[in-house]
Amino acid sequence: MRLLFLGVHGRDRSPSQRYRFEAFEPGLRAAGFEIDYAGALTSDEARDFYGPVSALRKGRIAARALARRALSLTRPADVVFVQREAFFMLNEWSEWLAHLRATVVFDFDDSIWIHAVSEANRRFGWLKNVEKIPRIVRLSHTVLAGNEYLAQWARAHSNNVHVVPTCVDTAHFAPLGPRPARDVVTIGWSGSPSTFAHLRPLLPVLERLKAKYGERVRYRVMGDPSFSHAPLQLQGEAWTAPTELELLREMDIGLMPLPDDAWTRGKCGLKGLVSMSMGAATVMSPVGVNREIVTPGVDGFLAADDDAWFAQLSELVEDAALRQRIGAAGRQTVIDRYSVQRWTPTLVDLLKRAALRSTT
């Protein structure tokens, strides 16, 4: 069974592609799939295209990516797996060509029918065509949604929609052992430059916490080295796979703040799931699927406003036993309900059914 993966980015760059496809590759290969991975942008091109470079540079990048995507569509496949979109501009031309040759499986993990662009590309926002998303869903034989909120939207356009949550490889994302009761409690957040906007409203709470506990708490944030916050003497760190693991293993408390809006209600809880998988006591905003992931006081906490965040974080800072209990239960929740190991058989079954449609 030949599976052609189409995504905007190359390997090990996009969180969506890493957690929703790349983590499943060993299991898919073991199940008999031959995988041909085709990203439209290289890592360097993606960095420049989504950064503050000239329009001419962006145009050259887009032209190369267009040629690369067109060439990838000539490769043999029984199933074409499209993650979010096969190309980052214009209409659904690549998905349309793919569906003429093979069975298309469309996977998404955000409210991508809502128009949202990075700050660096705001003046090019007209090139991002969200109107194509319902048409891609209609072209696809199988649709995989990251949560029920997304699935409900997709069912207006397809009668073959399945919920496959964003999953964590709990063999890779695992603590080295029981967390020690350290004198200094590390509170951490890991994300991307585009999601730092979700962390900023929480900074006043973190300032209050620092004023209360002083050197008993310290903060680390990863994902944007240009980020800084002088009152906390906080400097953002660049993301790399090894440093992410180091940070996660150091964190005693993980944060996932979110505003409550149409975009965030489609989020799949990844930041919270990753910190839970590492055994960190995790506090999340009660937005969207976060309410399903966490049972408050059992495997994590939900905080709806600044006072709730401050109270919950204070309790965790002061009680090492509570941190350890909540962290251990959170990791078990991820293993049982949101792990790659738990969901690989389901994904294999769905893709095999799609492949059989192409070969019969």
mmCIF file of C-alpha atoms in Angstrom:
data_model
loop_
_atom_site.group_PDB
_atom_site.id
_atom_site.type_symbol
_atom_site.label_atom_id
_atom_site.label_comp_id
_atom_site.label_asym_id
_atom_site.label_seq_id
_atom_site.Cartn_x
_atom_site.Cartn_y
_atom_site.Cartn_z
ATOM 1 C CA MET A 1 0.000 0.000 0.000
ATOM 2 C CA ARG A 2 1.524 3.263 -1.143
ATOM 3 C CA LEU A 3 0.806 6.365 0.904
ATOM 4 C CA LEU A 4 1.786 9.816 -0.347
ATOM 5 C CA PHE A 5 1.896 12.450 2.386
ATOM 6 C CA LEU A 6 1.272 16.050 1.314
ATOM 7 C CA GLY A 7 1.922 18.839 3.798
ATOM 8 C CA VAL A 8 3.157 22.402 3.656
ATOM 9 C CA HIS A 9 6.353 21.763 5.656
ATOM 10 C CA GLY A 10 9.217 19.306 5.642
ATOM 11 C CA ARG A 11 9.865 16.818 8.403
ATOM 12 C CA ASP A 12 10.273 17.756 12.057
ATOM 13 C CA ARG A 13 9.144 21.362 11.708
ATOM 14 C CA SER A 14 5.364 21.708 11.861
ATOM 15 C CA PRO A 15 3.736 20.566 15.132
ATOM 16 C CA SER A 16 0.642 19.425 13.237
ATOM 17 C CA GLN A 17 2.656 17.233 10.909
ATOM 18 C CA ARG A 18 4.949 15.976 13.660
ATOM 19 C CA TYR A 19 2.226 14.889 16.046
ATOM 20 C CA ARG A 20 -0.534 13.924 13.634
ATOM 21 C CA PHE A 21 1.496 12.015 11.049
ATOM 22 C CA GLU A 22 5.242 11.748 11.611
ATOM 23 C CA ALA A 23 4.800 10.171 15.056
ATOM 24 C CA PHE A 24 2.643 7.450 13.472
ATOM 25 C CA GLU A 25 5.060 6.574 10.661
ATOM 26 C CA PRO A 26 6.765 3.613 12.385
ATOM 27 C CA GLY A 27 3.383 2.036 13.092
ATOM 28 C CA LEU A 28 2.140 2.683 9.563
ATOM 29 C CA ARG A 29 5.262 1.164 8.036
ATOM 30 C CA ALA A 30 4.948 -1.862 10.321
ATOM 31 C CA ALA A 31 1.375 -2.258 9.045
ATOM 32 C CA GLY A 32 2.580 -2.450 5.448
ATOM 33 C CA PHE A 33 2.423 1.138 4.191
ATOM 34 C CA GLU A 34 5.153 2.462 1.904
ATOM 35 C CA ILE A 35 5.359 6.161 2.794
ATOM 36 C CA ASP A 36 6.416 8.907 0.401
ATOM 37 C CA TYR A 37 6.712 12.156 2.378
ATOM 38 C CA ALA A 38 6.366 15.329 0.299
ATOM 39 C CA GLY A 39 6.570 18.740 1.936
ATOM 40 C CA ALA A 40 6.064 21.857 -0.171
ATOM 41 C CA LEU A 41 8.561 24.069 1.705
ATOM 42 C CA THR A 42 12.021 23.283 3.004
ATOM 43 C CA SER A 43 12.816 24.372 6.561
ATOM 44 C CA ASP A 44 14.835 27.371 5.387
ATOM 45 C CA GLU A 45 12.112 28.408 2.941
ATOM 46 C CA ALA A 46 9.427 28.149 5.598
ATOM 47 C CA ARG A 47 11.471 30.270 8.006
ATOM 48 C CA ASP A 48 11.863 32.984 5.368
ATOM 49 C CA PHE A 49 8.380 32.800 3.865
ATOM 50 C CA TYR A 50 6.682 33.193 7.253
ATOM 51 C CA GLY A 51 9.215 35.792 8.352
ATOM 52 C CA PRO A 52 9.846 39.461 7.490
ATOM 53 C CA VAL A 53 11.633 39.028 4.135
ATOM 54 C CA SER A 54 10.973 40.882 0.889
ATOM 55 C CA ALA A 55 8.017 40.188 -1.372
ATOM 56 C CA LEU A 56 10.432 39.169 -4.110
ATOM 57 C CA ARG A 57 12.028 36.569 -1.846
ATOM 58 C CA LYS A 58 8.613 35.242 -0.841
ATOM 59 C CA GLY A 59 7.608 35.045 -4.509
ATOM 60 C CA ARG A 60 10.670 32.996 -5.414
ATOM 61 C CA ILE A 61 10.021 30.644 -2.518
ATOM 62 C CA ALA A 62 6.386 30.213 -3.558
ATOM 63 C CA ALA A 63 7.393 29.470 -7.167
ATOM 64 C CA ARG A 64 9.831 26.752 -6.091
ATOM 65 C CA ALA A 65 7.261 25.265 -3.722
ATOM 66 C CA LEU A 66 4.652 25.279 -6.493
ATOM 67 C CA ALA A 67 6.963 23.327 -8.805
ATOM 68 C CA ARG A 68 7.866 20.942 -5.999
ATOM 69 C CA ARG A 69 4.219 20.283 -5.194
ATOM 70 C CA ALA A 70 3.266 19.737 -8.836
ATOM 71 C CA LEU A 71 6.084 17.214 -9.234
ATOM 72 C CA SER A 72 5.061 15.351 -6.085
ATOM 73 C CA LEU A 73 1.582 14.809 -7.512
ATOM 74 C CA THR A 74 3.045 12.583 -10.249
ATOM 75 C CA ARG A 75 4.249 10.014 -7.715
ATOM 76 C CA PRO A 76 2.364 6.702 -7.456
ATOM 77 C CA ALA A 77 -0.014 6.326 -4.519
ATOM 78 C CA ASP A 78 -3.013 4.363 -3.310
ATOM 79 C CA VAL A 79 -3.764 6.940 -0.607
ATOM 80 C CA VAL A 80 -2.908 10.630 -0.543
ATOM 81 C CA PHE A 81 -2.805 11.950 3.014
ATOM 82 C CA VAL A 82 -3.328 15.733 3.046
ATOM 83 C CA GLN A 83 -2.452 17.421 6.341
ATOM 84 C CA ARG A 84 -4.337 20.743 6.678
ATOM 85 C CA GLU A 85 -3.630 21.730 3.049
ATOM 86 C CA ALA A 86 -1.336 20.492 0.318
ATOM 87 C CA PHE A 87 -0.326 23.984 -0.770
ATOM 88 C CA PHE A 88 -0.343 27.200 1.237
ATOM 89 C CA MET A 89 -1.725 29.585 -1.391
ATOM 90 C CA LEU A 90 -4.572 29.862 -3.867
ATOM 91 C CA ASN A 91 -7.221 27.184 -4.330
ATOM 92 C CA GLU A 92 -7.511 23.408 -3.912
ATOM 93 C CA TRP A 93 -5.805 22.595 -7.215
ATOM 94 C CA SER A 94 -3.401 20.061 -5.698
ATOM 95 C CA GLU A 95 -6.084 18.215 -3.728
ATOM 96 C CA TRP A 96 -8.263 18.115 -6.859
ATOM 97 C CA LEU A 97 -5.445 16.582 -8.916
ATOM 98 C CA ALA A 98 -4.689 14.109 -6.134
ATOM 99 C CA HIS A 99 -8.274 12.891 -5.925
ATOM 100 C CA LEU A 100 -8.252 12.071 -9.657
ATOM 101 C CA ARG A 101 -5.476 9.539 -9.032
ATOM 102 C CA ALA A 102 -6.000 8.102 -5.563
ATOM 103 C CA THR A 103 -8.136 8.142 -2.446
ATOM 104 C CA VAL A 104 -7.641 11.374 -0.512
ATOM 105 C CA VAL A 105 -7.579 11.369 3.296
ATOM 106 C CA PHE A 106 -7.772 14.874 4.754
ATOM 107 C CA ASP A 107 -6.508 15.557 8.275
ATOM 108 C CA PHE A 108 -6.851 18.783 10.252
ATOM 109 C CA ASP A 109 -6.408 19.937 13.836
ATOM 110 C CA ASP A 110 -7.446 23.609 13.893
ATOM 111 C CA SER A 111 -10.389 25.769 12.839
ATOM 112 C CA ILE A 112 -8.660 26.314 9.501
ATOM 113 C CA TRP A 113 -11.836 27.506 7.805
ATOM 114 C CA ILE A 114 -11.319 30.755 9.765
ATOM 115 C CA HIS A 115 -9.002 33.288 8.123
ATOM 116 C CA ALA A 116 -5.825 33.744 10.196
ATOM 117 C CA VAL A 117 -2.383 34.860 9.001
ATOM 118 C CA SER A 118 0.932 35.563 10.684
ATOM 119 C CA GLU A 119 1.877 39.177 11.395
ATOM 120 C CA ALA A 120 4.771 38.985 8.925
ATOM 121 C CA ASN A 121 2.382 37.997 6.128
ATOM 122 C CA ARG A 122 -0.589 40.195 6.988
ATOM 123 C CA ARG A 123 -0.334 42.214 3.770
ATOM 124 C CA PHE A 124 -0.305 38.951 1.811
ATOM 125 C CA GLY A 125 -3.317 37.578 3.670
ATOM 126 C CA TRP A 126 -5.490 37.760 0.556
ATOM 127 C CA LEU A 127 -3.457 34.853 -0.882
ATOM 128 C CA LYS A 128 -4.623 32.531 1.918
ATOM 129 C CA ASN A 129 -7.860 31.064 0.625
ATOM 130 C CA VAL A 130 -9.816 29.544 3.502
ATOM 131 C CA GLU A 131 -12.836 29.157 1.250
ATOM 132 C CA LYS A 132 -11.091 26.144 -0.257
ATOM 133 C CA ILE A 133 -11.219 24.173 3.008
ATOM 134 C CA PRO A 134 -14.874 23.032 2.674
ATOM 135 C CA ARG A 135 -14.143 22.072 -0.931
ATOM 136 C CA ILE A 136 -11.116 19.994 0.141
ATOM 137 C CA VAL A 137 -13.312 18.214 2.679
ATOM 138 C CA ARG A 138 -15.864 17.443 -0.037
ATOM 139 C CA LEU A 139 -13.145 16.109 -2.367
ATOM 140 C CA SER A 140 -11.802 13.777 0.319
ATOM 141 C CA HIS A 141 -12.975 10.225 0.853
ATOM 142 C CA THR A 142 -12.038 10.213 4.549
ATOM 143 C CA VAL A 143 -11.729 13.164 6.929
ATOM 144 C CA LEU A 144 -9.779 12.969 10.186
ATOM 145 C CA ALA A 145 -10.572 15.703 12.719
ATOM 146 C CA GLY A 146 -8.538 16.378 15.851
ATOM 147 C CA ASN A 147 -11.581 16.767 18.109
ATOM 148 C CA GLU A 148 -15.374 16.681 18.102
ATOM 149 C CA TYR A 149 -15.720 20.457 17.613
ATOM 150 C CA LEU A 150 -13.801 20.197 14.335
ATOM 151 C CA ALA A 151 -15.626 17.020 13.362
ATOM 152 C CA GLN A 152 -19.006 18.687 13.763
ATOM 153 C CA TRP A 153 -17.967 21.391 11.325
ATOM 154 C CA ALA A 154 -16.598 18.829 8.839
ATOM 155 C CA ARG A 155 -19.787 16.727 8.914
ATOM 156 C CA ALA A 156 -21.594 19.565 7.137
ATOM 157 C CA HIS A 157 -19.383 18.761 4.131
ATOM 158 C CA SER A 158 -18.637 15.023 4.411
ATOM 159 C CA ASN A 159 -20.396 11.880 5.583
ATOM 160 C CA ASN A 160 -17.144 10.069 6.418
ATOM 161 C CA VAL A 161 -15.612 12.027 9.307
ATOM 162 C CA HIS A 162 -13.669 10.407 12.154
ATOM 163 C CA VAL A 163 -12.189 11.925 15.304
ATOM 164 C CA VAL A 164 -8.517 11.063 15.764
ATOM 165 C CA PRO A 165 -7.146 13.251 18.565
ATOM 166 C CA THR A 166 -3.754 14.872 18.422
ATOM 167 C CA CYS A 167 -1.530 12.289 20.085
ATOM 168 C CA VAL A 168 1.766 12.114 21.924
ATOM 169 C CA ASP A 169 4.362 9.379 21.578
ATOM 170 C CA THR A 170 4.564 8.496 25.255
ATOM 171 C CA ALA A 171 7.645 6.345 24.694
ATOM 172 C CA HIS A 172 9.539 9.415 23.487
ATOM 173 C CA PHE A 173 7.888 12.025 25.692
ATOM 174 C CA ALA A 174 8.523 10.392 29.028
ATOM 175 C CA PRO A 175 10.078 11.466 32.334
ATOM 176 C CA LEU A 176 13.407 9.939 33.243
ATOM 177 C CA GLY A 177 11.992 8.880 36.609
ATOM 178 C CA PRO A 178 9.959 10.191 39.561
ATOM 179 C CA ARG A 179 10.160 13.963 39.821
ATOM 180 C CA PRO A 180 12.186 15.070 42.843
ATOM 181 C CA ALA A 181 10.695 17.565 45.322
ATOM 182 C CA ARG A 182 12.995 20.410 44.280
ATOM 183 C CA ASP A 183 13.475 23.615 46.256
ATOM 184 C CA VAL A 184 12.996 25.684 43.085
ATOM 185 C CA VAL A 185 9.812 24.973 41.130
ATOM 186 C CA THR A 186 10.138 25.336 37.349
ATOM 187 C CA ILE A 187 7.060 26.570 35.506
ATOM 188 C CA GLY A 188 7.283 26.181 31.743
ATOM 189 C CA TRP A 189 5.614 26.804 28.405
ATOM 190 C CA SER A 190 6.622 25.604 24.940
ATOM 191 C CA GLY A 191 4.988 26.808 21.746
ATOM 192 C CA SER A 192 5.606 28.707 18.520
ATOM 193 C CA PRO A 193 5.987 32.411 17.734
ATOM 194 C CA SER A 194 2.366 32.576 16.593
ATOM 195 C CA THR A 195 1.059 31.211 19.916
ATOM 196 C CA PHE A 196 3.088 33.505 22.181
ATOM 197 C CA ALA A 197 0.020 35.768 22.032
ATOM 198 C CA HIS A 198 -1.745 33.168 24.198
ATOM 199 C CA LEU A 199 0.970 33.353 26.861
ATOM 200 C CA ARG A 200 1.214 37.151 27.128
ATOM 201 C CA PRO A 201 -2.090 37.704 29.012
ATOM 202 C CA LEU A 202 -0.836 35.327 31.713
ATOM 203 C CA LEU A 203 2.365 37.300 32.357
ATOM 204 C CA PRO A 204 0.791 39.552 35.057
ATOM 205 C CA VAL A 205 -0.206 36.402 36.959
ATOM 206 C CA LEU A 206 3.339 35.079 36.671
ATOM 207 C CA GLU A 207 4.591 38.427 37.990
ATOM 208 C CA ARG A 208 2.286 38.114 41.014
ATOM 209 C CA LEU A 209 3.546 34.592 41.594
ATOM 210 C CA LYS A 210 7.164 35.730 41.399
ATOM 211 C CA ALA A 211 6.470 38.549 43.855
ATOM 212 C CA LYS A 212 4.957 36.034 46.278
ATOM 213 C CA TYR A 213 7.537 33.256 46.028
ATOM 214 C CA GLY A 214 10.691 34.971 44.802
ATOM 215 C CA GLU A 215 13.494 32.515 44.066
ATOM 216 C CA ARG A 216 11.250 29.551 44.864
ATOM 217 C CA VAL A 217 9.885 29.756 41.301
ATOM 218 C CA ARG A 218 11.527 30.178 37.939
ATOM 219 C CA TYR A 219 10.105 30.320 34.419
ATOM 220 C CA ARG A 220 11.181 28.959 31.064
ATOM 221 C CA VAL A 221 9.478 29.585 27.731
ATOM 222 C CA MET A 222 10.445 28.052 24.411
ATOM 223 C CA GLY A 223 9.534 28.742 20.816
ATOM 224 C CA ASP A 224 10.627 32.302 20.057
ATOM 225 C CA PRO A 225 14.112 33.550 21.005
ATOM 226 C CA SER A 226 13.057 37.131 20.231
ATOM 227 C CA PHE A 227 10.524 37.077 23.081
ATOM 228 C CA SER A 228 11.523 38.833 26.291
ATOM 229 C CA HIS A 229 9.744 40.121 29.377
ATOM 230 C CA ALA A 230 11.827 42.475 31.501
ATOM 231 C CA PRO A 231 9.781 42.346 34.751
ATOM 232 C CA LEU A 232 10.485 38.623 35.013
ATOM 233 C CA GLN A 233 13.912 38.808 33.375
ATOM 234 C CA LEU A 234 12.501 36.225 31.025
ATOM 235 C CA GLN A 235 14.083 35.459 27.663
ATOM 236 C CA GLY A 236 12.505 33.131 25.147
ATOM 237 C CA GLU A 237 14.482 30.140 23.898
ATOM 238 C CA ALA A 238 14.677 28.732 20.389
ATOM 239 C CA TRP A 239 12.910 25.430 19.800
ATOM 240 C CA THR A 240 14.897 22.343 18.934
ATOM 241 C CA ALA A 241 13.863 18.747 19.528
ATOM 242 C CA PRO A 242 16.647 17.997 22.073
ATOM 243 C CA THR A 243 16.178 21.232 24.031
ATOM 244 C CA GLU A 244 12.418 20.725 24.078
ATOM 245 C CA LEU A 245 12.860 17.386 25.839
ATOM 246 C CA GLU A 246 15.327 18.932 28.273
ATOM 247 C CA LEU A 247 12.873 21.707 29.122
ATOM 248 C CA LEU A 248 9.937 19.331 29.501
ATOM 249 C CA ARG A 249 11.886 17.060 31.837
ATOM 250 C CA GLU A 250 12.808 20.046 33.964
ATOM 251 C CA MET A 251 9.283 21.469 34.217
ATOM 252 C CA ASP A 252 7.386 20.843 37.442
ATOM 253 C CA ILE A 253 4.328 22.767 36.234
ATOM 254 C CA GLY A 254 3.142 23.133 32.634
ATOM 255 C CA LEU A 255 0.994 25.957 31.314
ATOM 256 C CA MET A 256 -1.596 26.070 28.546
ATOM 257 C CA PRO A 257 -3.415 29.423 28.651
ATOM 258 C CA LEU A 258 -5.889 30.157 25.841
ATOM 259 C CA PRO A 259 -8.364 32.896 25.039
ATOM 260 C CA ASP A 260 -11.889 31.678 24.355
ATOM 261 C CA ASP A 261 -12.781 32.372 20.726
ATOM 262 C CA ALA A 262 -13.840 30.580 17.556
ATOM 263 C CA TRP A 263 -10.251 29.708 16.637
ATOM 264 C CA THR A 264 -9.093 28.393 20.014
ATOM 265 C CA ARG A 265 -12.212 26.269 20.514
ATOM 266 C CA GLY A 266 -10.856 24.124 17.698
ATOM 267 C CA LYS A 267 -7.479 23.614 19.379
ATOM 268 C CA CYS A 268 -6.538 20.039 20.250
ATOM 269 C CA GLY A 269 -4.795 20.587 23.588
ATOM 270 C CA LEU A 270 -1.310 19.718 22.368
ATOM 271 C CA LYS A 271 0.685 21.888 24.774
ATOM 272 C CA GLY A 272 -1.196 20.458 27.714
ATOM 273 C CA LEU A 273 -0.937 16.887 26.477
ATOM 274 C CA VAL A 274 2.816 17.123 25.971
ATOM 275 C CA SER A 275 3.482 18.517 29.455
ATOM 276 C CA MET A 276 1.102 15.956 30.976
ATOM 277 C CA SER A 277 2.908 13.152 29.161
ATOM 278 C CA MET A 278 6.135 14.252 30.849
ATOM 279 C CA GLY A 279 4.577 14.058 34.308
ATOM 280 C CA ALA A 280 4.366 17.815 34.875
ATOM 281 C CA ALA A 281 1.357 19.077 36.826
ATOM 282 C CA THR A 282 -0.528 20.940 34.108
ATOM 283 C CA VAL A 283 -2.870 23.925 34.308
ATOM 284 C CA MET A 284 -4.986 24.766 31.252
ATOM 285 C CA SER A 285 -7.660 27.237 30.273
ATOM 286 C CA PRO A 286 -11.133 25.619 30.174
ATOM 287 C CA VAL A 287 -11.467 26.159 26.420
ATOM 288 C CA GLY A 288 -12.594 23.625 23.842
ATOM 289 C CA VAL A 289 -11.202 20.123 24.143
ATOM 290 C CA ASN A 290 -9.220 21.048 27.278
ATOM 291 C CA ARG A 291 -12.423 20.425 29.230
ATOM 292 C CA GLU A 292 -12.435 16.843 27.931
ATOM 293 C CA ILE A 293 -8.741 16.195 28.516
ATOM 294 C CA VAL A 294 -8.555 17.280 32.153
ATOM 295 C CA THR A 295 -10.546 16.136 35.158
ATOM 296 C CA PRO A 296 -9.809 19.008 37.563
ATOM 297 C CA GLY A 297 -8.004 17.927 40.700
ATOM 298 C CA VAL A 298 -7.412 14.435 39.314
ATOM 299 C CA ASP A 299 -5.000 14.707 36.376
ATOM 300 C CA GLY A 300 -4.654 18.476 35.944
ATOM 301 C CA PHE A 301 -6.372 21.782 36.619
ATOM 302 C CA LEU A 302 -8.490 24.260 34.670
ATOM 303 C CA ALA A 303 -8.220 27.978 35.401
ATOM 304 C CA ALA A 304 -10.792 30.365 33.932
ATOM 305 C CA ASP A 305 -9.451 33.754 35.073
ATOM 306 C CA ASP A 306 -6.388 35.448 36.560
ATOM 307 C CA ASP A 307 -7.392 34.788 40.159
ATOM 308 C CA ALA A 308 -7.990 31.097 39.425
ATOM 309 C CA TRP A 309 -4.603 30.843 37.677
ATOM 310 C CA PHE A 310 -2.857 32.509 40.608
ATOM 311 C CA ALA A 311 -4.583 30.335 43.218
ATOM 312 C CA GLN A 312 -3.965 27.097 41.336
ATOM 313 C CA LEU A 313 -0.337 27.829 40.585
ATOM 314 C CA SER A 314 0.237 28.900 44.194
ATOM 315 C CA GLU A 315 -1.192 25.614 45.470
ATOM 316 C CA LEU A 316 1.067 23.627 43.164
ATOM 317 C CA VAL A 317 4.156 25.636 44.055
ATOM 318 C CA GLU A 318 3.572 24.984 47.755
ATOM 319 C CA ASP A 319 2.656 21.280 47.568
ATOM 320 C CA ALA A 320 5.244 18.964 46.033
ATOM 321 C CA ALA A 321 3.146 15.870 46.757
ATOM 322 C CA LEU A 322 0.207 17.380 44.877
ATOM 323 C CA ARG A 323 2.452 18.154 41.898
ATOM 324 C CA GLN A 324 3.671 14.580 41.813
ATOM 325 C CA ARG A 325 0.207 13.057 42.160
ATOM 326 C CA ILE A 326 -1.351 15.268 39.494
ATOM 327 C CA GLY A 327 1.647 14.805 37.194
ATOM 328 C CA ALA A 328 1.550 11.011 37.426
ATOM 329 C CA ALA A 329 -2.201 10.902 36.821
ATOM 330 C CA GLY A 330 -1.857 13.300 33.881
ATOM 331 C CA ARG A 331 0.718 11.075 32.213
ATOM 332 C CA GLN A 332 -1.558 8.058 32.647
ATOM 333 C CA THR A 333 -4.429 9.973 31.039
ATOM 334 C CA VAL A 334 -2.279 10.658 27.990
ATOM 335 C CA ILE A 335 -1.149 7.022 27.789
ATOM 336 C CA ASP A 336 -4.706 5.735 28.042
ATOM 337 C CA ARG A 337 -6.523 8.256 25.829
ATOM 338 C CA TYR A 338 -4.149 10.422 23.781
ATOM 339 C CA SER A 339 -1.068 8.372 22.946
ATOM 340 C CA VAL A 340 0.284 7.325 19.566
ATOM 341 C CA GLN A 341 0.334 3.791 20.884
ATOM 342 C CA ARG A 342 -3.401 3.929 21.722
ATOM 343 C CA TRP A 343 -4.466 5.401 18.342
ATOM 344 C CA THR A 344 -2.130 3.691 15.843
ATOM 345 C CA PRO A 345 -4.484 0.708 15.267
ATOM 346 C CA THR A 346 -7.378 3.087 14.556
ATOM 347 C CA LEU A 347 -5.395 5.149 12.073
ATOM 348 C CA VAL A 348 -4.027 2.047 10.371
ATOM 349 C CA ASP A 349 -7.562 0.674 9.959
ATOM 350 C CA LEU A 350 -8.907 3.915 8.484
ATOM 351 C CA LEU A 351 -6.029 4.238 6.025
ATOM 352 C CA LYS A 352 -6.223 0.583 4.990
ATOM 353 C CA ARG A 353 -9.911 1.015 4.218
ATOM 354 C CA ALA A 354 -9.065 4.059 2.134
ATOM 355 C CA ALA A 355 -6.282 2.173 0.336
ATOM 356 C CA LEU A 356 -8.598 -0.732 -0.481
ATOM 357 C CA ARG A 357 -10.975 1.702 -2.167
ATOM 358 C CA SER A 358 -8.162 2.731 -4.535
ATOM 359 C CA THR A 359 -7.134 -0.823 -5.382
ATOM 360 C CA THR A 360 -10.610 -2.290 -5.997
#
